[in-house]
PDB file of C-alpha atoms in Angstrom:
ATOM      1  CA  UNK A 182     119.899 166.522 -41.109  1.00 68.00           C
ATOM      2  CA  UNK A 183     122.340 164.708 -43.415  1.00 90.00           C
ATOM      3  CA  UNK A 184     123.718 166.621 -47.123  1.00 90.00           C
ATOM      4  CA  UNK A 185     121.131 164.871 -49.170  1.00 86.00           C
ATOM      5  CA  UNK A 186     118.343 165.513 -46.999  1.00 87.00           C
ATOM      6  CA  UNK A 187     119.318 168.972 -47.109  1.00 90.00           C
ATOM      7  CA  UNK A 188     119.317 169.704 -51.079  1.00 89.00           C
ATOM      8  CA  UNK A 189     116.012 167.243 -51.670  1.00 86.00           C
ATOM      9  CA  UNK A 190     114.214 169.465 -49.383  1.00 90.00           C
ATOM     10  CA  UNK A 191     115.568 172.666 -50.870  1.00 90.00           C
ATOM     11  CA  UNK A 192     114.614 171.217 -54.042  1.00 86.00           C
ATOM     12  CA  UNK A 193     111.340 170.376 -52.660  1.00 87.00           C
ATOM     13  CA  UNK A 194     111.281 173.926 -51.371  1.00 91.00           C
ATOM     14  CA  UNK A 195     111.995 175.712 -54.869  1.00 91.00           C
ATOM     15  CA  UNK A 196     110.309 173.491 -57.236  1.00 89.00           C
ATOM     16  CA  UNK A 197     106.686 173.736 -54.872  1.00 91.00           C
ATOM     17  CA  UNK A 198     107.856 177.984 -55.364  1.00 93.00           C
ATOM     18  CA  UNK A 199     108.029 177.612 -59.614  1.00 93.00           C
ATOM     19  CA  UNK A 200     105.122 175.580 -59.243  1.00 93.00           C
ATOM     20  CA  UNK A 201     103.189 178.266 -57.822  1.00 95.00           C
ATOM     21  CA  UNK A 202     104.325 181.060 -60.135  1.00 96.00           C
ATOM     22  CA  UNK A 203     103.721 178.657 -63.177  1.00 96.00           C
ATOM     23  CA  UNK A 204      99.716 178.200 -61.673  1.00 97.00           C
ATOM     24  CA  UNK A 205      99.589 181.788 -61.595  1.00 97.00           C
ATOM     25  CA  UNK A 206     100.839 182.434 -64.749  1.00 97.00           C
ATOM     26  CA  UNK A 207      98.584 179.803 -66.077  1.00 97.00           C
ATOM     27  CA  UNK A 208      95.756 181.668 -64.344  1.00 97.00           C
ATOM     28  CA  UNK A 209      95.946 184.960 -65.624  1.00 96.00           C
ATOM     29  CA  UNK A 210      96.754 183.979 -68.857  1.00 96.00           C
ATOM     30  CA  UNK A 211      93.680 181.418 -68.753  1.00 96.00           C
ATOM     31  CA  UNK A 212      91.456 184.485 -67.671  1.00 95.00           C
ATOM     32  CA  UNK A 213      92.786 187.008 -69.877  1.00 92.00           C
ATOM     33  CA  UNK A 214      94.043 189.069 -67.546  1.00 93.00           C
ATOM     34  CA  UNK A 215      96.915 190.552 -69.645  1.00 93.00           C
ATOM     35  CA  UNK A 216      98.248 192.747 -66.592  1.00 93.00           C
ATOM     36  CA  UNK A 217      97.994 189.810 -64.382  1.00 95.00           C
ATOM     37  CA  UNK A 218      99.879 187.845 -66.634  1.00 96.00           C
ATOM     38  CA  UNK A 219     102.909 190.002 -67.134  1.00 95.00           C
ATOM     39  CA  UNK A 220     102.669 190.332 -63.394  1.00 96.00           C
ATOM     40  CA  UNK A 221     102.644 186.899 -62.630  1.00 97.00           C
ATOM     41  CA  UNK A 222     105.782 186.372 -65.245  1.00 97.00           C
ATOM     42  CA  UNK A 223     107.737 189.409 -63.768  1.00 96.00           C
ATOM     43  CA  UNK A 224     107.260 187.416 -60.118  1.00 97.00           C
ATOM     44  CA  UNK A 225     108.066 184.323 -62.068  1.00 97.00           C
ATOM     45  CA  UNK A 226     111.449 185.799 -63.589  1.00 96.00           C
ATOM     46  CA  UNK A 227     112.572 187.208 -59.900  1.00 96.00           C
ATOM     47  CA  UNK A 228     111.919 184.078 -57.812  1.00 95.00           C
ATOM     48  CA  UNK A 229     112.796 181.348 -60.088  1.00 94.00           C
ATOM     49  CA  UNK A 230     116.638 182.656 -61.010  1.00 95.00           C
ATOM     50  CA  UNK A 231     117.988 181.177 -58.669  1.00 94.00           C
ATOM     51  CA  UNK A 232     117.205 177.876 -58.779  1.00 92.00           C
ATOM     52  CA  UNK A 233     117.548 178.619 -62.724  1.00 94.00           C
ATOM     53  CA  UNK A 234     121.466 179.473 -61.781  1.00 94.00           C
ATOM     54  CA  UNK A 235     122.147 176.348 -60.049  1.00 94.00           C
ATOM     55  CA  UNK A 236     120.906 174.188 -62.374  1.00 91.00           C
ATOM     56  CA  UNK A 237     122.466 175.415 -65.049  1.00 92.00           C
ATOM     57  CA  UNK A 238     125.823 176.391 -63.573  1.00 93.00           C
ATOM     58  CA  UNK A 239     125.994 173.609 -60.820  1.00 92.00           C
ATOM     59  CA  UNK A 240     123.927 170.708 -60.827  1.00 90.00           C
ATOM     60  CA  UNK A 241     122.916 169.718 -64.538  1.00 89.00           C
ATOM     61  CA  UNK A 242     126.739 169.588 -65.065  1.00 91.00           C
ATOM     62  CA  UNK A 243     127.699 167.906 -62.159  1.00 90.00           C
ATOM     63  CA  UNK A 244     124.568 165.339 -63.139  1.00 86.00           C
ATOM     64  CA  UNK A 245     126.311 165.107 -66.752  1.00 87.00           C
ATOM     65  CA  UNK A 246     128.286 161.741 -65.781  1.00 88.00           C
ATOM     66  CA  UNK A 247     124.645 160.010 -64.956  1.00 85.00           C
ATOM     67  CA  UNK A 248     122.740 161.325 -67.707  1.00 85.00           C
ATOM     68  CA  UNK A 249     122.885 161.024 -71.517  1.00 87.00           C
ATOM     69  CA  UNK A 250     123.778 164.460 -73.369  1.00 89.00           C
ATOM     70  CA  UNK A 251     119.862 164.337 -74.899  1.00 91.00           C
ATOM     71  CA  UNK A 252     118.678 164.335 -71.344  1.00 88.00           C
ATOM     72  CA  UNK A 253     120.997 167.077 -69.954  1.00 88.00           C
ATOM     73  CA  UNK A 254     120.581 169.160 -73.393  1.00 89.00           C
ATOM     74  CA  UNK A 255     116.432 168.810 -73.301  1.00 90.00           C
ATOM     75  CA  UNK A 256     116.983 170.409 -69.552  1.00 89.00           C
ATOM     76  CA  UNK A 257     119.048 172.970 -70.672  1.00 91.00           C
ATOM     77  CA  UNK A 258     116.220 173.334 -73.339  1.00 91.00           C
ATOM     78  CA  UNK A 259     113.240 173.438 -70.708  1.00 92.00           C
ATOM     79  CA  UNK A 260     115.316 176.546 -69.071  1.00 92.00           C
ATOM     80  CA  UNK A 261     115.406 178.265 -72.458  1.00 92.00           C
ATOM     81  CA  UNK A 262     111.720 177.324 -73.587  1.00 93.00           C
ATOM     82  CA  UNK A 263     110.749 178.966 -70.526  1.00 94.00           C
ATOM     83  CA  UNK A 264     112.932 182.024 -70.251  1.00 94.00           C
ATOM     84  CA  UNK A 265     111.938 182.893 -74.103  1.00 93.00           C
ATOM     85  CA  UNK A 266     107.910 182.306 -72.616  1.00 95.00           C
ATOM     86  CA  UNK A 267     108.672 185.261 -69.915  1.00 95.00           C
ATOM     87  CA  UNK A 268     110.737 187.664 -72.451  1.00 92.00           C
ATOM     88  CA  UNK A 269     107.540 187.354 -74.524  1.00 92.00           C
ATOM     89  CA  UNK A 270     105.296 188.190 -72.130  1.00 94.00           C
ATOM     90  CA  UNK A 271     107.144 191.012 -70.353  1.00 93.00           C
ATOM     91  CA  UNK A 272     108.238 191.970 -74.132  1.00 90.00           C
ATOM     92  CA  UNK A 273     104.406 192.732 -75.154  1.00 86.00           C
ATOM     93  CA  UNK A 274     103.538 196.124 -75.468  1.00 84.00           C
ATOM     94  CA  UNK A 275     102.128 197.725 -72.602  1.00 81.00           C
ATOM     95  CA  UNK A 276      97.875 197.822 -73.099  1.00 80.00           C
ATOM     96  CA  UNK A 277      97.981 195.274 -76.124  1.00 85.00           C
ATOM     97  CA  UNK A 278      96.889 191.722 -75.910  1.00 87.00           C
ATOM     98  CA  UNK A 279      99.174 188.892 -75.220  1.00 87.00           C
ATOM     99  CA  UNK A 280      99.849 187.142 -79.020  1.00 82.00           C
ATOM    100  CA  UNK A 281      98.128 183.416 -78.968  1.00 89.00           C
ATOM    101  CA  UNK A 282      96.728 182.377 -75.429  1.00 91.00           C
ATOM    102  CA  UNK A 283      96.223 179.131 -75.795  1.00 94.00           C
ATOM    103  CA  UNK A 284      99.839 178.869 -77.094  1.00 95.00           C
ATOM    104  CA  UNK A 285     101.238 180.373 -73.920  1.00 96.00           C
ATOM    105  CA  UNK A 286      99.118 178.382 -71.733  1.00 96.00           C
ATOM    106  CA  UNK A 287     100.857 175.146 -73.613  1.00 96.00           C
ATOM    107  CA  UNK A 288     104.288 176.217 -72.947  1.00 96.00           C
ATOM    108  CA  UNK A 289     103.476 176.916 -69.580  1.00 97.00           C
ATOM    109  CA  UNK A 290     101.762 173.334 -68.825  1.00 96.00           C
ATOM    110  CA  UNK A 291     105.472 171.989 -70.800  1.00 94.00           C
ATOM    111  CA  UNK A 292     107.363 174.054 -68.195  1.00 93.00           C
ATOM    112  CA  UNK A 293     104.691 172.679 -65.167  1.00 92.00           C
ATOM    113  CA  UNK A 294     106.044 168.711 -66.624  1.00 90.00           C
ATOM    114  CA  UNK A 295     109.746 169.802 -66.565  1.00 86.00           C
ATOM    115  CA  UNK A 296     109.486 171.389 -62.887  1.00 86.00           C
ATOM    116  CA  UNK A 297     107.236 168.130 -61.716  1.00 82.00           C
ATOM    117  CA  UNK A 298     110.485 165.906 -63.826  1.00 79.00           C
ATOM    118  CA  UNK A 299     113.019 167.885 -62.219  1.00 74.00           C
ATOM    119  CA  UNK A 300     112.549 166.199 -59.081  1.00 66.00           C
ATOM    120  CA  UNK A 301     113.211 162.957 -60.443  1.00 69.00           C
ATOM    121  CA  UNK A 302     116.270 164.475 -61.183  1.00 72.00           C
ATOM    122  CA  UNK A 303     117.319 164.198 -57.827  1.00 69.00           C
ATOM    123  CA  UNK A 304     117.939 159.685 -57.841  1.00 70.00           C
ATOM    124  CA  UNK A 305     120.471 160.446 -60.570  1.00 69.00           C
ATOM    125  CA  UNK A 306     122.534 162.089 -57.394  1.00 72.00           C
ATOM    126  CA  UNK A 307     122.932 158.709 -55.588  1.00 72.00           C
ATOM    127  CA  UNK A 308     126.592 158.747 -57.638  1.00 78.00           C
ATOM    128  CA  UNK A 309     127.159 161.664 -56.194  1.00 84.00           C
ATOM    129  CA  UNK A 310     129.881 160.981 -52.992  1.00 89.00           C
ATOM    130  CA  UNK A 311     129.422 163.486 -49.663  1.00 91.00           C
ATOM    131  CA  UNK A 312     131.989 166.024 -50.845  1.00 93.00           C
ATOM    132  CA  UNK A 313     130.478 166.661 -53.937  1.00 92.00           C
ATOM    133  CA  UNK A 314     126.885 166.432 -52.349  1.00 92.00           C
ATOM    134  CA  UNK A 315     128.460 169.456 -49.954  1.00 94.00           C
ATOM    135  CA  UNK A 316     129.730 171.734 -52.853  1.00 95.00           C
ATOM    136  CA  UNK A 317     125.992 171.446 -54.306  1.00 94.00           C
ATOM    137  CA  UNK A 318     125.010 172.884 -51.302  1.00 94.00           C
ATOM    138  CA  UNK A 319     127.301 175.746 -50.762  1.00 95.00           C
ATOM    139  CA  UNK A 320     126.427 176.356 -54.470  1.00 94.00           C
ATOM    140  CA  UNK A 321     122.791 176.604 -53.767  1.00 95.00           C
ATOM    141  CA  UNK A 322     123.247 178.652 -50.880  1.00 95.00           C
ATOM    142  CA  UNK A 323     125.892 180.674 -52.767  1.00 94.00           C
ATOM    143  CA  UNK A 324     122.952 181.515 -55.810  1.00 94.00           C
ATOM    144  CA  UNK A 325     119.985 181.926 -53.290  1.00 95.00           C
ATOM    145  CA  UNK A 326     122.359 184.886 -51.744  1.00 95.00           C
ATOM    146  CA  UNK A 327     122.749 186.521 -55.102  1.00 94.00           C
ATOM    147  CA  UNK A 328     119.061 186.186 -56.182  1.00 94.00           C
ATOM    148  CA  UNK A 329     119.457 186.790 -59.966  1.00 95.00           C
ATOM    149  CA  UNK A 330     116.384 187.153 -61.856  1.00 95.00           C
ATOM    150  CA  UNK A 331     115.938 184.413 -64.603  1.00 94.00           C
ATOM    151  CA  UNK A 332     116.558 187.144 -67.521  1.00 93.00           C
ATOM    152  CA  UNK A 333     119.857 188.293 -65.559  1.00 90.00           C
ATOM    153  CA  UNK A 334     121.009 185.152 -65.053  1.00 87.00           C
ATOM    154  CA  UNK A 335     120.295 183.473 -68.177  1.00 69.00           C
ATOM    155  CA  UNK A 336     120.604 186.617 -70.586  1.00 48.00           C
ATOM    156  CA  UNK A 337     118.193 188.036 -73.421  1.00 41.00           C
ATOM    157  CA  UNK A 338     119.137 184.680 -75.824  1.00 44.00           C
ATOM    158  CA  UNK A 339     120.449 181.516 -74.048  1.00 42.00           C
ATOM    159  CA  UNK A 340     121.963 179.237 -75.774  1.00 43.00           C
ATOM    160  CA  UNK A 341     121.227 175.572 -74.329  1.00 43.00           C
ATOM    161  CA  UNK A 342     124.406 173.241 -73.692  1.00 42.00           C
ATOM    162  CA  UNK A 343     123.699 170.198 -75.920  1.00 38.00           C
TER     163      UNK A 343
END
């Protein structure tokens, strides 16, 4: 399997995986299941850091020559939306109700466009030559091995790159 075959279907891979956490968060906050919910965001914060890492360390800069700085700074933006979503919802006293439902549900169905996006992401590679296409990999590989949780990663307050 050639370089680019390998990342699209890793990408494939992890975006189907924050696609699945983002249904189940959508689920239990949809049925008012508050303990659900926090549940579904703690498996959310652990599985999704990273591909969280990557992006933010590897590939949205190494897309930066492709993209305008509105494009790479609303990504950046998406990460921080949704990192902010999961600190609120882990943050929520234990027993009380989750603050405005319907208001979490919304920023969950923005961060359910930006995952679906994200893979349209992947065209802007075709500048990308075989060396560079390599070091994504190793990169990826490198992150899935450390496993940080979205909050570790990304820290209490990020701060997007605009």
């Amino acid at each position: 399997m050639q370089i680019k075959e390998k990342l699209f279907e890793a990408f494939r891979e992890d975006h189907a995986q924050l696609g699945r956490g983002l249904y189940d968060l959508r689920t239990k906050l949809a049925a008012g299941d508050v303990d659900g919910a926090r549940g579904a965001a703690s498996q959310l914060d652990r599985t999704a850091g990273a591909h969280i890492a990557f992006e933010e360390s590897e590939f949205y800069p190494a897309l930066e020559p492709f993209l305008s700085k509105v494009e790479v700074g609303a990504m950046y933006q998406k990460h921080a939306d949704g990192l902010l979503l999961i600190n609120e919802i882990l943050s929520s006293p234990e027993g009380a109700p989750l603050p405005d439902t319907m208001e979490l549900i919304g920023r969950v169905d923005a961060l359910e466009e930006h995952v679906a996006e994200c893979g349209e992401l992947f065209g802007a590679m075709g500048g990308l030559n075989e060396d560079e296409l390599r070091h994504l990999w190793r990169r990826l590989q490198f992150w899935r091995r450390k496993a940080p949780s979205w909050r570790d990663f990304a820290g209490p307050t990020p701060i997007p790159a605009l």
